[in-house]
Coordinates of C-alpha atoms and ligand atoms in Angstrom, one line a residue:
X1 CA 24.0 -32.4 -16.6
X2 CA 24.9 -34.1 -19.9
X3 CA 26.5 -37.5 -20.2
X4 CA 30.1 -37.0 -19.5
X5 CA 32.5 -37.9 -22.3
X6 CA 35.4 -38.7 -19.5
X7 CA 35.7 -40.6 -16.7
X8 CA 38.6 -38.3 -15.0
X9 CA 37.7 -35.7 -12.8
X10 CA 39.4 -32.6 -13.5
X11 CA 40.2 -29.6 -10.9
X12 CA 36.9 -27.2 -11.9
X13 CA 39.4 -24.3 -11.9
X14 CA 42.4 -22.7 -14.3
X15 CA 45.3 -21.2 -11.8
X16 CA 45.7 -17.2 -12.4
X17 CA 47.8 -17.0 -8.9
X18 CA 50.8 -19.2 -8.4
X19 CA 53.2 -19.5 -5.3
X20 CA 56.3 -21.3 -5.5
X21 CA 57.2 -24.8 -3.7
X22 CA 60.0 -24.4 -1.1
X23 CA 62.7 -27.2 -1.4
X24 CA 64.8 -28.4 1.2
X25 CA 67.1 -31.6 1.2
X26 CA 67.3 -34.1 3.4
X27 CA 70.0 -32.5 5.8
X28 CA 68.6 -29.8 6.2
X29 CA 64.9 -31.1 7.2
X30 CA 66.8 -33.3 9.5
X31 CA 68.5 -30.2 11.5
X32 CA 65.4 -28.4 10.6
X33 CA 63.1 -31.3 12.9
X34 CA 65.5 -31.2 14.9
X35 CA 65.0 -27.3 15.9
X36 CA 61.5 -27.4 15.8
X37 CA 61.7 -30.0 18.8
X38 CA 60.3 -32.9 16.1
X39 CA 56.5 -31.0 16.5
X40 CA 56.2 -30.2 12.9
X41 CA 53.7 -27.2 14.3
X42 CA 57.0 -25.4 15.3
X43 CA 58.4 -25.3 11.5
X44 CA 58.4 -22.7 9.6
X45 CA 56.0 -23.1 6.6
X46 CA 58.8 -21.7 4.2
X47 CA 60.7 -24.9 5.4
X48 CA 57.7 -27.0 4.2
X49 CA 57.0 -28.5 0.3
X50 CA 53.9 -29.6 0.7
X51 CA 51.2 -28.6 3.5
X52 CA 48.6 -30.7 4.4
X53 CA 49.1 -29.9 8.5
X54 CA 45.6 -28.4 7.7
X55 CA 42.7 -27.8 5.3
X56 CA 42.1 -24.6 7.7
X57 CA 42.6 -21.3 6.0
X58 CA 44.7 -22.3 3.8
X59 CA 42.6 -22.9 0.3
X60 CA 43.0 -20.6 -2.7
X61 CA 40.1 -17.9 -2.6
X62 CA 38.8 -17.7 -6.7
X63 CA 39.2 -14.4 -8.4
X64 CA 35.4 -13.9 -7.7
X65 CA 36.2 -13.3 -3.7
X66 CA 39.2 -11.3 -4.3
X67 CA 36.9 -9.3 -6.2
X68 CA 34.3 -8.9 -3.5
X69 CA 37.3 -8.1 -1.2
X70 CA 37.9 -4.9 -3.1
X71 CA 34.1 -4.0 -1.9
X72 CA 34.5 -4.6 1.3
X73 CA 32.4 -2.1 3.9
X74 CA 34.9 -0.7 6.7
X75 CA 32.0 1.1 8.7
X76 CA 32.7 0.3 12.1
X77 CA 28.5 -0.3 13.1
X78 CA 26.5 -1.1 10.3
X79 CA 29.1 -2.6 7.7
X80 CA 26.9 -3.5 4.0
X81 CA 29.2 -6.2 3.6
X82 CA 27.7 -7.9 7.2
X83 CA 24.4 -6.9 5.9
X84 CA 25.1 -9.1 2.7
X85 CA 27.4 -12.0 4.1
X86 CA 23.8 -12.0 7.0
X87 CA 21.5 -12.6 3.2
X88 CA 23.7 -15.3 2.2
X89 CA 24.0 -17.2 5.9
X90 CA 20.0 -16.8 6.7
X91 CA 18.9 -17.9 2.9
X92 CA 21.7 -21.1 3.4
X93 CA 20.4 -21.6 7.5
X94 CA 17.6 -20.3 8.1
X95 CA 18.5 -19.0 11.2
X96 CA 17.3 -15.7 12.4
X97 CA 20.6 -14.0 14.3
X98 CA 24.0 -14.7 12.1
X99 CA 27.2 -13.4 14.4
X100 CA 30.5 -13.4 12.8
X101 CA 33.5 -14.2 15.1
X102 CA 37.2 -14.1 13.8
X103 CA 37.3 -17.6 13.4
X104 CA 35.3 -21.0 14.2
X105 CA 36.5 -21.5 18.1
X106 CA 35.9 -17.9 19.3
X107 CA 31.8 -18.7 18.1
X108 CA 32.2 -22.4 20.1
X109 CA 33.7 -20.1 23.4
X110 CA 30.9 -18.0 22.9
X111 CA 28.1 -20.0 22.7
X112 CA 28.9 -22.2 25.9
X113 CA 29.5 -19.5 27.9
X114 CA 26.1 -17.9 26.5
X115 CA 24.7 -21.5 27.4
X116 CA 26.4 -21.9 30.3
X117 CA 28.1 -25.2 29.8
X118 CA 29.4 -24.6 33.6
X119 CA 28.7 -27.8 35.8
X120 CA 27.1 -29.3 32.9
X121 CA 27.4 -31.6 30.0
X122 CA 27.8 -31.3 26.2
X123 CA 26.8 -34.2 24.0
X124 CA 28.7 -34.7 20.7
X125 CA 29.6 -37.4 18.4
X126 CA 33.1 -36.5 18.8
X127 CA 34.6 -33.0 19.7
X128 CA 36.8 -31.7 17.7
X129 CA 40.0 -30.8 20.1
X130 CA 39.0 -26.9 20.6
X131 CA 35.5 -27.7 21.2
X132 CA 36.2 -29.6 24.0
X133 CA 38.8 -27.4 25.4
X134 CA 36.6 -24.4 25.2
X135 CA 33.6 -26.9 27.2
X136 CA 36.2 -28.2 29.7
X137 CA 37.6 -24.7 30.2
X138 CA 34.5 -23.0 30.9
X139 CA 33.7 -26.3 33.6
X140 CA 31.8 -28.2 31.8
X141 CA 32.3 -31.8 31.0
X142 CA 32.6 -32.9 26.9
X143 CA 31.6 -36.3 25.8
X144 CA 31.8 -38.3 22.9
X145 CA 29.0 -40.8 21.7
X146 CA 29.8 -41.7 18.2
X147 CA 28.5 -45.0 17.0
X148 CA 30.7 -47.6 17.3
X149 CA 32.2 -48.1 13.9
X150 CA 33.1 -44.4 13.8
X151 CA 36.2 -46.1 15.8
X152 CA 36.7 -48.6 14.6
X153 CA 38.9 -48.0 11.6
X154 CA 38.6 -51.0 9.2
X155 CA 34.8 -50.2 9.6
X156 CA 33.2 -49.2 5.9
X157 CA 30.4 -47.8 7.4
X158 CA 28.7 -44.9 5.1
X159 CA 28.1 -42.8 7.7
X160 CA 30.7 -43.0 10.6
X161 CA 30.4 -39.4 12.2
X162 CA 27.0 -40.9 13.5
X163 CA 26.0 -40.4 16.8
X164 CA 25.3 -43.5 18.7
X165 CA 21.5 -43.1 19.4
X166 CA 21.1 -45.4 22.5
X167 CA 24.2 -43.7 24.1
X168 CA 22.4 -40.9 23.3
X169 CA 18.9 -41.7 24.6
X170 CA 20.5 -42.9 27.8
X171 CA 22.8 -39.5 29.0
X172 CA 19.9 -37.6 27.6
X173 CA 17.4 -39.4 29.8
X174 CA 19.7 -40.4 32.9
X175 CA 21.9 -36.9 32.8
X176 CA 18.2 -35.0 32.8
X177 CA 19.2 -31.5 34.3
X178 CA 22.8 -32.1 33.9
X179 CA 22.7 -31.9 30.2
X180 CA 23.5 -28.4 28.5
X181 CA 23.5 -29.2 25.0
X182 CA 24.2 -31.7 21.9
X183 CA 26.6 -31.0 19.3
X184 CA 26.9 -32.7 16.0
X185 CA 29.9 -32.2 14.0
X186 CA 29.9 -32.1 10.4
X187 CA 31.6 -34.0 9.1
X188 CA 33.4 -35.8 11.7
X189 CA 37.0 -33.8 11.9
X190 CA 38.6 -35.3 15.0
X191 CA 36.8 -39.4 14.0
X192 CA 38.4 -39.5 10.1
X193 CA 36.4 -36.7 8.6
X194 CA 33.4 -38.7 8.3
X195 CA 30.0 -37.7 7.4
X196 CA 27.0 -38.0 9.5
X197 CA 23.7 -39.1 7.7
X198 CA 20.3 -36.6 7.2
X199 CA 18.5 -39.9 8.7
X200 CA 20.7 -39.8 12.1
X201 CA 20.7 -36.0 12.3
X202 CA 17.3 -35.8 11.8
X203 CA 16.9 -38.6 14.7
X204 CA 19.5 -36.9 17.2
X205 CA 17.7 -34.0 16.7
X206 CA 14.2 -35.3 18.0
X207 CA 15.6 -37.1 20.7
X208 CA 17.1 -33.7 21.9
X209 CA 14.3 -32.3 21.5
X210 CA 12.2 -35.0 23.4
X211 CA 14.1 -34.2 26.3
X212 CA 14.1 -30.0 26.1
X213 CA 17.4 -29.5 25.2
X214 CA 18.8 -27.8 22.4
X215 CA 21.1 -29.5 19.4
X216 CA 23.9 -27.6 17.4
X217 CA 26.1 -28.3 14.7
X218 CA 29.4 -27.9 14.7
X219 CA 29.1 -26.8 11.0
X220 CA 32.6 -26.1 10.0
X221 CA 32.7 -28.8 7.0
X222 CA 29.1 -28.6 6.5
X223 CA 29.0 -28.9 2.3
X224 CA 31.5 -31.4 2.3
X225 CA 29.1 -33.4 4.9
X226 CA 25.7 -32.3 2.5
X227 CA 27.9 -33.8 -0.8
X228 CA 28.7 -37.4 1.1
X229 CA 24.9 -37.3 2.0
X230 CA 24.4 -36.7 -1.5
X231 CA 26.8 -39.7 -2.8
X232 CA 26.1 -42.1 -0.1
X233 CA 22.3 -42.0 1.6
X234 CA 19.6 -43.6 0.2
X235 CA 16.7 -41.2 -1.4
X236 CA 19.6 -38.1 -1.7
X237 CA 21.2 -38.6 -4.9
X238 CA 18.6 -36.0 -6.8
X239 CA 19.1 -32.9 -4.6
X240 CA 21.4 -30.2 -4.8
X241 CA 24.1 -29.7 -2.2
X242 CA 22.4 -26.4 -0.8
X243 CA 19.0 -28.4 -0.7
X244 CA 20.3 -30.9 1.4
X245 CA 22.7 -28.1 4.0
X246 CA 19.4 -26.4 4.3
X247 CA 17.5 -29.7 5.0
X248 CA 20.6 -30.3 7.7
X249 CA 20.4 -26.3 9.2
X250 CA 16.5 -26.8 9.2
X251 CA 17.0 -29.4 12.1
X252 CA 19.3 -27.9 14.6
X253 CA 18.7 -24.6 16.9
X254 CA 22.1 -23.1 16.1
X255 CA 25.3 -23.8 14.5
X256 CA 29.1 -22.9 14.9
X257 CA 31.5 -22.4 12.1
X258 CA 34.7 -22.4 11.5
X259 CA 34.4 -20.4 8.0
X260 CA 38.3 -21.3 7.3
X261 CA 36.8 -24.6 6.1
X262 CA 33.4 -24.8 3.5
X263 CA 33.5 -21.0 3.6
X264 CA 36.5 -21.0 1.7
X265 CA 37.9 -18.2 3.1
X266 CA 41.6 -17.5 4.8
X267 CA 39.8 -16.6 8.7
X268 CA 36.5 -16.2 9.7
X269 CA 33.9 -17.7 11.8
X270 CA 30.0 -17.9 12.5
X271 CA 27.7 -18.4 15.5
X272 CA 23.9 -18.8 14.3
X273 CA 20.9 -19.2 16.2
X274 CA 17.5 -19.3 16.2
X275 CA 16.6 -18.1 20.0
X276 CA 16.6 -14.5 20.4
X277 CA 17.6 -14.2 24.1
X278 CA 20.5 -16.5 23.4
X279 CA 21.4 -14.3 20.8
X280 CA 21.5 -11.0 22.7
X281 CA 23.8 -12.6 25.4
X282 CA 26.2 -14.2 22.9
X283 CA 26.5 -10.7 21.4
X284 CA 27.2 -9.0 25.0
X285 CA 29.8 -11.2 25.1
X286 CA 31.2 -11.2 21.4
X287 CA 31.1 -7.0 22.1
X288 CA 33.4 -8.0 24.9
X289 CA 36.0 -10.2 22.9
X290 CA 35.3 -10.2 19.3
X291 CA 34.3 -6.5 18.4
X292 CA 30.6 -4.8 17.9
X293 CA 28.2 -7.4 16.4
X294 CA 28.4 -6.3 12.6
X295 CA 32.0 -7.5 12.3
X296 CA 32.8 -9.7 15.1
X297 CA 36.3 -9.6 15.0
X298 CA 36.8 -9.2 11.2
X299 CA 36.9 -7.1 8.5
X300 CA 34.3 -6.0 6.0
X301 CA 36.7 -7.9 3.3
X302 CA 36.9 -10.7 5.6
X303 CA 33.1 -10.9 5.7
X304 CA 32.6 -10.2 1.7
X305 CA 34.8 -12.9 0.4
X306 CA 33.2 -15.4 3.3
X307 CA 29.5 -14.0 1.9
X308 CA 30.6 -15.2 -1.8
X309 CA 32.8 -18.5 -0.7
X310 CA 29.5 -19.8 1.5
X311 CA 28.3 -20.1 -2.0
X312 CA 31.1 -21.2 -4.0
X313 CA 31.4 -23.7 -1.6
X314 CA 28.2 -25.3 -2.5
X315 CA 29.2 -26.0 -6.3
X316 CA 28.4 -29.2 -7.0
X317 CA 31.5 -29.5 -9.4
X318 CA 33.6 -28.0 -7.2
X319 CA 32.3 -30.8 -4.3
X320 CA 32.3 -33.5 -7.0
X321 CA 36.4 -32.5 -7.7
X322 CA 37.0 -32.2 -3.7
X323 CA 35.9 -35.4 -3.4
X324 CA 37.3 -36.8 -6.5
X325 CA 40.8 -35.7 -5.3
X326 CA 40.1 -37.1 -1.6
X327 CA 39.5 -40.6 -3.2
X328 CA 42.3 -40.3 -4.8
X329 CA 45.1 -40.2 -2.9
X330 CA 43.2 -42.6 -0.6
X331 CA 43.1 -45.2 -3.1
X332 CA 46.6 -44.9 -3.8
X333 CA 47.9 -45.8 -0.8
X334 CA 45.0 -48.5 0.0
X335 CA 46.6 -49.9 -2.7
X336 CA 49.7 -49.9 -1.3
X337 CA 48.2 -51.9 1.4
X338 CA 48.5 -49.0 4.3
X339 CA 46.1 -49.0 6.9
X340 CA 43.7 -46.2 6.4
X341 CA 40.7 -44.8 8.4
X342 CA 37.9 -46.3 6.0
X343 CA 36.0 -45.2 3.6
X344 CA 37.7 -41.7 2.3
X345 CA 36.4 -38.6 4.4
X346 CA 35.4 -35.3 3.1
X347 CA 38.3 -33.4 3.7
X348 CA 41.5 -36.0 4.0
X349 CA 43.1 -38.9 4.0
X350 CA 43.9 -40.5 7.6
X351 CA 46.5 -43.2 8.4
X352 CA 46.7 -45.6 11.4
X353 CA 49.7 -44.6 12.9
X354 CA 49.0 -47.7 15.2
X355 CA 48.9 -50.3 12.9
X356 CA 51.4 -49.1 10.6
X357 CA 54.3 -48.8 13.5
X358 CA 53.2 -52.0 15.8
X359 CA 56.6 -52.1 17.1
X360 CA 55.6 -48.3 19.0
X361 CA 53.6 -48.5 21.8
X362 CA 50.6 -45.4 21.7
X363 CA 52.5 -44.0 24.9
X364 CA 55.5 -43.5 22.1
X365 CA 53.2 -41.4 20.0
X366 CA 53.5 -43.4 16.6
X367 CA 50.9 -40.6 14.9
X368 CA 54.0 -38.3 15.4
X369 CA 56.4 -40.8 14.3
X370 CA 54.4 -41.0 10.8
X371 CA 54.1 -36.8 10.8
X372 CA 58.1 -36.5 11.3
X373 CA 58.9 -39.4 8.9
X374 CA 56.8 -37.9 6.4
X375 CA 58.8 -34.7 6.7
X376 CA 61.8 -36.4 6.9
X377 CA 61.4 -38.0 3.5
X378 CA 59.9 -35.1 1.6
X379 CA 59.2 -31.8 3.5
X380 CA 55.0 -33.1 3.5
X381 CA 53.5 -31.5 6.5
X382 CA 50.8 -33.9 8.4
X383 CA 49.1 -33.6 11.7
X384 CA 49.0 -36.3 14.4
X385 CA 45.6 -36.8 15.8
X386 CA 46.2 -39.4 18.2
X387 CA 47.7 -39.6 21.9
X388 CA 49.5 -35.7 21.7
X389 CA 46.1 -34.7 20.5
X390 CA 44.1 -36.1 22.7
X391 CA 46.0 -37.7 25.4
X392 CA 46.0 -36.7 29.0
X393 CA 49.5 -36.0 30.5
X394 CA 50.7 -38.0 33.4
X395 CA 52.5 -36.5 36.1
X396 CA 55.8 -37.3 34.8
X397 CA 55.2 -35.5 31.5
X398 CA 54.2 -38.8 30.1
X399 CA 51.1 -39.8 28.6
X400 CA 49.3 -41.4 30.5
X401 CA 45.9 -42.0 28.8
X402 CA 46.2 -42.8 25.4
X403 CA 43.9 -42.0 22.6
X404 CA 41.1 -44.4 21.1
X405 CA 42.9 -43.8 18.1
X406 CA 46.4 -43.0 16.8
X407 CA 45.8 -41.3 13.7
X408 CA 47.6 -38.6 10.8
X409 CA 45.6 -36.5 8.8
X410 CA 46.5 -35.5 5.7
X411 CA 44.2 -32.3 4.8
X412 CA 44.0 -30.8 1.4
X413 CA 43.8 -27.2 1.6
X414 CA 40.7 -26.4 -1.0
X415 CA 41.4 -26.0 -4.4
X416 CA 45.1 -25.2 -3.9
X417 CA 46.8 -28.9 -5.3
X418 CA 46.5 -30.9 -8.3
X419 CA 46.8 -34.3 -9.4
X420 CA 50.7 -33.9 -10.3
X421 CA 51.4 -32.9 -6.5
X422 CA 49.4 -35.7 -5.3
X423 CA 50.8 -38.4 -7.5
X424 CA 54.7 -36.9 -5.7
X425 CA 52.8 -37.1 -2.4
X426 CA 52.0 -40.8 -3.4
X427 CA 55.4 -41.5 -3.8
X428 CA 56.7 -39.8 -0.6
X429 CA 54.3 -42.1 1.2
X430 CA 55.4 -45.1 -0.2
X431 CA 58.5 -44.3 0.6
X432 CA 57.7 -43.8 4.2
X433 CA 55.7 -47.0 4.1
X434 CA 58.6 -48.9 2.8
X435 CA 61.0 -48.0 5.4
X436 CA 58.4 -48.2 8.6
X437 CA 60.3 -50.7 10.6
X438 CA 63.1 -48.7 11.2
X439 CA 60.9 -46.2 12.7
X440 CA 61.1 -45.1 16.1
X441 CA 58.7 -43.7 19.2
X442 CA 58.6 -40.4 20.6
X443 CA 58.4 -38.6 24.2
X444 CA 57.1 -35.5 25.8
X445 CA 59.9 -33.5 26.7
X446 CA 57.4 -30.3 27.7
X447 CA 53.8 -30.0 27.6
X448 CA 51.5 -27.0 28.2
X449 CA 48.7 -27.1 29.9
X450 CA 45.7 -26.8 27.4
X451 CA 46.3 -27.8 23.8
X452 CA 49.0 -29.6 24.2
X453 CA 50.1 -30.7 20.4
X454 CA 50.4 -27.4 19.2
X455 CA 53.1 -26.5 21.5
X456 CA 54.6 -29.6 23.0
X457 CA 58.6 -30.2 23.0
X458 CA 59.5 -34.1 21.9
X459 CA 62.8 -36.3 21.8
X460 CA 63.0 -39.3 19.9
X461 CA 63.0 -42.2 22.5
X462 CA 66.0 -43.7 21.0
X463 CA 68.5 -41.0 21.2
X464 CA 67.1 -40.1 25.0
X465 CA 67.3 -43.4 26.6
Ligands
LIG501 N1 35.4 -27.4 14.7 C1 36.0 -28.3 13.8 C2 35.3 -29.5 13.4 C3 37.3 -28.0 13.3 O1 37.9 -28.8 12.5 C4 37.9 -26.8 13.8 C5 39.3 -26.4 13.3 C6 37.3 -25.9 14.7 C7 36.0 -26.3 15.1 C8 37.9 -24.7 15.2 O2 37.9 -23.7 14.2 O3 40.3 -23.2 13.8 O4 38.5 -21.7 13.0 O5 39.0 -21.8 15.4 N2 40.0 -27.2 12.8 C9 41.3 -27.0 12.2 C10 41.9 -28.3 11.7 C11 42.3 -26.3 13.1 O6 43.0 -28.3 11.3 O7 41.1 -29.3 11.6 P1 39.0 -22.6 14.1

């Protein structure tokens, strides 16, 4: 590329397609909390101004997909738009059997019942909340080893969705016959949206290996990961995007994905391996759940725009602007002095809900404070990822293990914000921010069983007690 002229980083894209904001005031996101049993998963996303509950299906699809869209085979058995979406995920992968699923959790249920997770254990740097419900649903037992500074949030560490080696090495070698599996995912959603490093992917890989047992990647933000590896390890800085995701595919045995991410798409999901035997059951039982094995649960559209977006995804200055506007907002409210989960992630911004609100105890869920505050002030949509995440209820409805961490995400949806609405953001947050002492806990009011956050019922603790 030439010398650029500019040091700003502008979005890589002209809008064709706009969608108006919904405004609300004050009052009425107040009553509007209020209804939706302060869980901002039970509002109504005309009721929200900006979205950034998830980065998950909601990106803009570019006029080149909607195009593809229009193309899309219907056949039943034998759709050409699997046949071309299978091209584009074997010349990316490598690997041999490519199975769509209607999104990124159906291909995770898939493959542990397909490698019988049952009794057994699953190995991850972190599991992102599905993932483990699907292993813990299906009786096996999920467990996190990331490295150490991939918890610790004040850590700068390059590459904090590492997994922690020696933890590693020692449940591989003392687990022996107990371990199903090793999952690495990419980039870290549920520690901060960190990347993990070629260098410890490469070594997780041959210490799986070493002991028989098969390694996966939980692939759902797999360019974002291949761009940070780009940016950030030593010896990468010269390769493309693709060459690096193929140097991270050429390691593993199989991969889920979550296509609603890096494939830029609206729904969609993958399950790739390289073992043929494996592949045959997880298509029994895909035929069973999803739908026959050349749509898996989608349409040919579905499959067409996922077949160009895989691509797209891969642009190296549409990564460089993704990551750009990341930085961003991160470094706006660093300088604001918030506590952030350092250095910026591939895919959002994260707050420490638990150092921001000392005053709330993690049993008084101060990620959901932050996500209803932020609401509150502005109609901005976060998600918690803390305690209500990943908390274990007590008996009385109250948490009663906590989370490591009590994070909020902020995710930006793909190509679907600019600079202007992230500069308002900025000054929602600082709002927020300014007034965090007045803030208040939260309780469970009712729970479900699996999954909790996306359902749960919550009272402020001040008005309850
Ligand atoms: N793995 C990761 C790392 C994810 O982030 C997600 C979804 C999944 C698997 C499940 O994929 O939603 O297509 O079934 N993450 C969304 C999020 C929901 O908001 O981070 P899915």
């Amino acid at each position: 590329m030439d010398m650029p002229l500019t040091r700003s980083v502008m979005e890589p894209f002209r809008i064709k397609v706009t969608e108006p904001l919904p405004f609300t005031t004050a009052t009425q996101r107040r009553e509007l909390l209020r209804q939706a049993r302060y869980n901002v998963f039970l509002l109504h996303g005309s009721h929200v101004t900006m979205d950034l509950l998830t980065d998950s299906g909601t990106g803009a699809m570019s006029a080149a997909q909607w195009a593809a869209m229009m193309t899309g085979d219907e056949t039943y058995a034998g759709s050409e738009s699997f046949f071309q979406l299978e091209r584009v995920v074997q010349d990316l992968s490598g690997m041999p059997h490519v199975i769509p699923t209607h999104q990124g959790r159906a291909a995770e249920h898939i493959l542990f019942a397909a490698a019988n997770v049952a009794g057994r254990t699953v190995l991850a740097n972190t599991h992102f909340d599905t993932t483990r419900a699907n292993v813990e649903y299906l009786g096996g037992t999920a467990l996190d080893l990331v490295i150490p500074q991939g918890r610790d949030p004040a850590s700068e560490h390059p590459f904090k969705g590492n997994m922690d080696l020696a933890a590693l090495k020692r449940h591989l070698h003392e687990g022996k016959d107990r371990v199903a599996l090793v999952l690495v995912t990419v980039t870290n959603n549920a520690g901060g949206g960190q990347p993990v490093s070629l260098e410890n992917l490469r070594q997780t890989a041959a210490l799986a290996r070493a002991h028989g047992k098969p390694v996966y990647l939980d692939a759902a933000r797999f360019a974002e990961n291949a761009w940070l590896i780009k940016e950030r390890e030593g010896g990468q800085s010269g390769r493309s995007p693709a060459e690096i995701a193929r140097e991270m595919f050429s390691l593993v045995d199989g991969f889920t994905m979550s296509c609603k991410k890096d494939g830029m798409v609206n729904i969609g999901g993958l399950l790739c391996l390289r073992d043929a035997e494996l592949a045959d059951q997880a298509r029994s039982l895909l035929i069973l759940t999803e739908g026959f094995p050349t749509y898996g649960g989608l349409a040919g559209r579905d499959l067409a725009a996922l077949a160009v977006g895989l691509g797209e995804a891969l642009d190296e200055n549409y990564l460089r602007y993704r990551a750009a506007s990341i930085r961003y907002l991160y470094r706006a409210l660093d300088a604001l002095g918030m506590p952030l989960m350092r250095p910026p992630g591939g895919h959002a911004v994260y707050i420490d809900a638990a150092r921001m609100y000392p005053h709330i105890p993690p049993a008084q869920l101060p990620g959901v404070t932050l996500t209803n505050e932020l609401y509150l002030a502005g109609g901005v949509r976060a998600v918690e990822v803390g305690t209500l995440m990943f908390g274990r209820p007590g008996a009385d409805g109250a948490p009663d293990t906590c989370a490591p961490l009590e994070l909020v995400r902020l995710a930006f949806p793909r190509r679907t914000y600019t600079q202007s609405h992230v500069d308002w953001l900025g000054e929602v947050i600082a709002h927020v921010w300014q007034n965090r002492h007045q803030a208040a806990g939260y309780r469970i009011a009712r729970q479900g069983r699996l999954l909790r956050a996306f359902t749960a019922h919550l009272e402020p603790v001040q008005a309850a007690s």
